[in-house]
Tab-separated table of C-alpha atoms in Angstrom:
chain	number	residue	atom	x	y	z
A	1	UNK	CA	337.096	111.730	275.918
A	2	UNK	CA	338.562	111.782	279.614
A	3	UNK	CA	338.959	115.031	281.491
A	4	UNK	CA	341.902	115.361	283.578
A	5	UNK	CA	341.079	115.771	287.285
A	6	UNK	CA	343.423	119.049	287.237
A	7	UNK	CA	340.803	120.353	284.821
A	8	UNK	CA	338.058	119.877	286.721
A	9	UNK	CA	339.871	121.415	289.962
A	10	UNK	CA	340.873	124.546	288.260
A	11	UNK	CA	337.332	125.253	287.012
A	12	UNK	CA	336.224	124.203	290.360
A	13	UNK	CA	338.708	126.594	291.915
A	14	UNK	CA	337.963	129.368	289.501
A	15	UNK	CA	334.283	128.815	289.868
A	16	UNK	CA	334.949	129.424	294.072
A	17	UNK	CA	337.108	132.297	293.281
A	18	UNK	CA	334.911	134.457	291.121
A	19	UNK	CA	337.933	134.074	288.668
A	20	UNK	CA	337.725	134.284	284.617
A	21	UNK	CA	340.395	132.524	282.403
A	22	UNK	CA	340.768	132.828	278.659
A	23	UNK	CA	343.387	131.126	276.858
A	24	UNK	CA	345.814	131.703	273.755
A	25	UNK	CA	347.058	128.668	271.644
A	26	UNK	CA	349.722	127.933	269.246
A	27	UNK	CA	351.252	124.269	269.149
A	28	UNK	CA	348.301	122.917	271.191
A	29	UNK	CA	345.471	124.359	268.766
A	30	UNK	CA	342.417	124.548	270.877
A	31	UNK	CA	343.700	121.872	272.923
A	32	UNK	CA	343.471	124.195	276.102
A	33	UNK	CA	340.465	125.543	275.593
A	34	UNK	CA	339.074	122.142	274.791
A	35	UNK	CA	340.013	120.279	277.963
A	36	UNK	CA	338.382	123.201	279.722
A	37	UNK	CA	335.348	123.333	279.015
A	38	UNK	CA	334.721	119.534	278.393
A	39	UNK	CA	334.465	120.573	282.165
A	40	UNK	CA	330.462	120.975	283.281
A	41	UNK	CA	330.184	124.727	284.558
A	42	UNK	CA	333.165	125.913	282.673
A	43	UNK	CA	331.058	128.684	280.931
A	44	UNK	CA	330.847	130.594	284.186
A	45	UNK	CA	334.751	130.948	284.421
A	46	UNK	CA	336.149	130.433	280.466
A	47	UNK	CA	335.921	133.817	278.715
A	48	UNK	CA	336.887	132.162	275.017
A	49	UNK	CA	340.776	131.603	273.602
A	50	UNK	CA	342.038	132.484	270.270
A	51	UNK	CA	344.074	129.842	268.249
A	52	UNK	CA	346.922	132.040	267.105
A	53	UNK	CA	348.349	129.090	264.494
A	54	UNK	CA	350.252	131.533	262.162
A	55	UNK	CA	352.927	133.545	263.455
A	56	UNK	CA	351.366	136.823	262.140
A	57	UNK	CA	348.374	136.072	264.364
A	58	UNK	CA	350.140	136.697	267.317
A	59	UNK	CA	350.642	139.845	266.718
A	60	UNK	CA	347.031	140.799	264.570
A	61	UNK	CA	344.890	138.925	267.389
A	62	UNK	CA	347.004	139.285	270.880
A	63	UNK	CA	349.233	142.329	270.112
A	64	UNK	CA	352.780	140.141	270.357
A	65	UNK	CA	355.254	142.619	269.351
A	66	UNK	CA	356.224	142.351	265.752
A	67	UNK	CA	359.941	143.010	266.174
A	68	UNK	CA	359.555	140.461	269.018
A	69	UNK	CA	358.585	137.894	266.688
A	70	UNK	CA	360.043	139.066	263.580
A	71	UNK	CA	363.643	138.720	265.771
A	72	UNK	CA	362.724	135.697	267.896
A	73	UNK	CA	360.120	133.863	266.373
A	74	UNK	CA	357.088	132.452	267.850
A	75	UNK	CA	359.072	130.246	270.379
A	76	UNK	CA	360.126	132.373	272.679
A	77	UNK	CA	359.400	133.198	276.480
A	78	UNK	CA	358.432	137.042	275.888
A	79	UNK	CA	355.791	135.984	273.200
A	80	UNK	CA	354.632	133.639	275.877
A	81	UNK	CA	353.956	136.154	277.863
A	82	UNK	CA	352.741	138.571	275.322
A	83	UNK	CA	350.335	135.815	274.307
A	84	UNK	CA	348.848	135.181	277.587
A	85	UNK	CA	348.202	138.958	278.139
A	86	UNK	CA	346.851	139.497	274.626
A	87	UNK	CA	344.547	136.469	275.669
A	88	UNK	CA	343.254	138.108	278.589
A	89	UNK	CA	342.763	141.295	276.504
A	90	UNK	CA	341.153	140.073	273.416
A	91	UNK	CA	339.008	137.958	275.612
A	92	UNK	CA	337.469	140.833	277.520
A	93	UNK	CA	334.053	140.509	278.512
A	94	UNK	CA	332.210	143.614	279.436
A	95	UNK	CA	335.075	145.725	279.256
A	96	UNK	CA	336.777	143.771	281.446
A	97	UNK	CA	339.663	141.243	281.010
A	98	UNK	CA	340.086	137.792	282.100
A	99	UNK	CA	341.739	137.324	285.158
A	100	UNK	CA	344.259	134.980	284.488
A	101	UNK	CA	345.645	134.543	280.315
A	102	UNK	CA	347.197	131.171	279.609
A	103	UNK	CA	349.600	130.684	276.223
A	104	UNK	CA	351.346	127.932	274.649
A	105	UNK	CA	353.641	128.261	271.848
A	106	UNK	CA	356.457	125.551	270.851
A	107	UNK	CA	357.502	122.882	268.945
A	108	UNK	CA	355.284	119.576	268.778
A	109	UNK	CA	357.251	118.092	265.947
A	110	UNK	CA	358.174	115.827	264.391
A	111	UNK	CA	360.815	118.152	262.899
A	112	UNK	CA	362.590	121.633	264.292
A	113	UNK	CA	361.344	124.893	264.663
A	114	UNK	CA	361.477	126.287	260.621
A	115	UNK	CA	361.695	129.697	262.057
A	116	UNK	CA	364.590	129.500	264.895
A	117	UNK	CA	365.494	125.764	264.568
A	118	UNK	CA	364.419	124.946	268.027
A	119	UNK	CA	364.067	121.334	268.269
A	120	UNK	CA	360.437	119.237	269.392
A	121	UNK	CA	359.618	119.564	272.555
A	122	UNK	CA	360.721	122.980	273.146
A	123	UNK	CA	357.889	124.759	274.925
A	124	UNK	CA	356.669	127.823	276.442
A	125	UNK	CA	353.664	128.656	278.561
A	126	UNK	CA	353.149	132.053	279.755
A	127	UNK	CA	350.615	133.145	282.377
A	128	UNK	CA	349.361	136.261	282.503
A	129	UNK	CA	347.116	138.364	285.447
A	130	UNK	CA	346.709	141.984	286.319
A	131	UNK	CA	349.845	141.911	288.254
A	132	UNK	CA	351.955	140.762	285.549
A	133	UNK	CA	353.020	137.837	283.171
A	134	UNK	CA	355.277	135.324	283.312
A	135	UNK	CA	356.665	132.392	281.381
A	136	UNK	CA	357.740	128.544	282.096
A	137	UNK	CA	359.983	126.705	279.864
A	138	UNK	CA	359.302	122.857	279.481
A	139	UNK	CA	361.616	120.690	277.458
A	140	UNK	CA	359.312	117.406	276.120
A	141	UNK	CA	359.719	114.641	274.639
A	142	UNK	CA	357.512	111.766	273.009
A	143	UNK	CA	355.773	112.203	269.457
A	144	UNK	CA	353.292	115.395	268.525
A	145	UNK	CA	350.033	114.369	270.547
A	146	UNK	CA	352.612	113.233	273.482
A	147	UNK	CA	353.975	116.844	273.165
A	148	UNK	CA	350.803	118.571	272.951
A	149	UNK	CA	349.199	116.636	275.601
A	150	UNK	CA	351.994	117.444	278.090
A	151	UNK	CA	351.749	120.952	277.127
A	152	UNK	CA	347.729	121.048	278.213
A	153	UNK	CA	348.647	119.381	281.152
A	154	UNK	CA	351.217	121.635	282.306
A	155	UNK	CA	349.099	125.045	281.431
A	156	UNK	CA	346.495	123.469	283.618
A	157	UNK	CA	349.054	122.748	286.373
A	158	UNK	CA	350.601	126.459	286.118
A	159	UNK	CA	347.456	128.231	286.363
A	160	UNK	CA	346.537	126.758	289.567
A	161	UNK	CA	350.199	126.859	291.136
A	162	UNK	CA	348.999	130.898	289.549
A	163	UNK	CA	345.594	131.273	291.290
A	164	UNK	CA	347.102	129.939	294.084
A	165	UNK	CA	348.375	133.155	294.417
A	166	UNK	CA	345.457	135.513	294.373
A	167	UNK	CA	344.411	137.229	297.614
């Protein structure tokens, strides 16, 4: 299996950094986590991720909000974000959390959202660090590996645009 060069430069950057990531996943299923550590040293930087499938998950595993979900679904920005944190939370090592919390959540398809009726392709990461979380909407197309590919690739892509940003 290839490893995308952006992989290998965000553990790389990580590794430099003294920076931990841990990672929550919905549509991509261990995607994430997978593509990281397929990268050699990634167990000095990867805390762990939690595949949050199920809806109810989200809130059990990474402390989503229940009305959040219960009133948005699962595809939604806010639960991106929620995700993310909960990742870097639940992923604690030591007593302390991750540095940076990467989510996805979305639709990979082939047919809408049964929840909200958002079509394929309809994704959100969020990104989360001690100074707050954030989410990024993407709007794919292509069939369900296209879509969850293109999700991994653009987590990978936000979290170094994110780490960019640490003093």
């Amino acid at each position: 299996m290839t490893v995308e060069p952006a992989a290998f430069e965000l553990i790389s950057t990580l590794t430099r950094r003294g920076l931990t990531v841990a990672t929550a996943e919905s549509l991509t299923g261990g995607l994430l986590a997978g593509e990281l550590v397929q990268v050699p040293g990634a167990s000095k930087v990867f805390s762990g991720g939690i595949v949050s499938y199920h809806t109810e998950l989200k809130h059990n595993l990474l402390g989503v909000d229940s009305d959040l979900l219960a009133i948005n679904g699962p595809v939604d920005p806010l639960v991106a974000q929620q995700m993310a944190e909960g990742a870097r939370q639940a992923c604690a090592v030591e007593g302390k959390a991750a540095d940076l919390g990467l989510a996805t959540t979305g639709v990979a398809g082939p047919d809408p959202d049964p929840q909200t009726g958002k079509p394929a392709g309809t994704v959100f990461l969020g990104v989360a660090t001690a100074h707050g979380a954030r989410a990024v909407e993407l709007a794919l197309s292509g069939d369900r590996p296209a879509i969850r590919a293109q999700t991994v690739a653009a987590a990978i892509r936000e979290a170094l645009d994110e780490i960019e940003n640490f003093a």
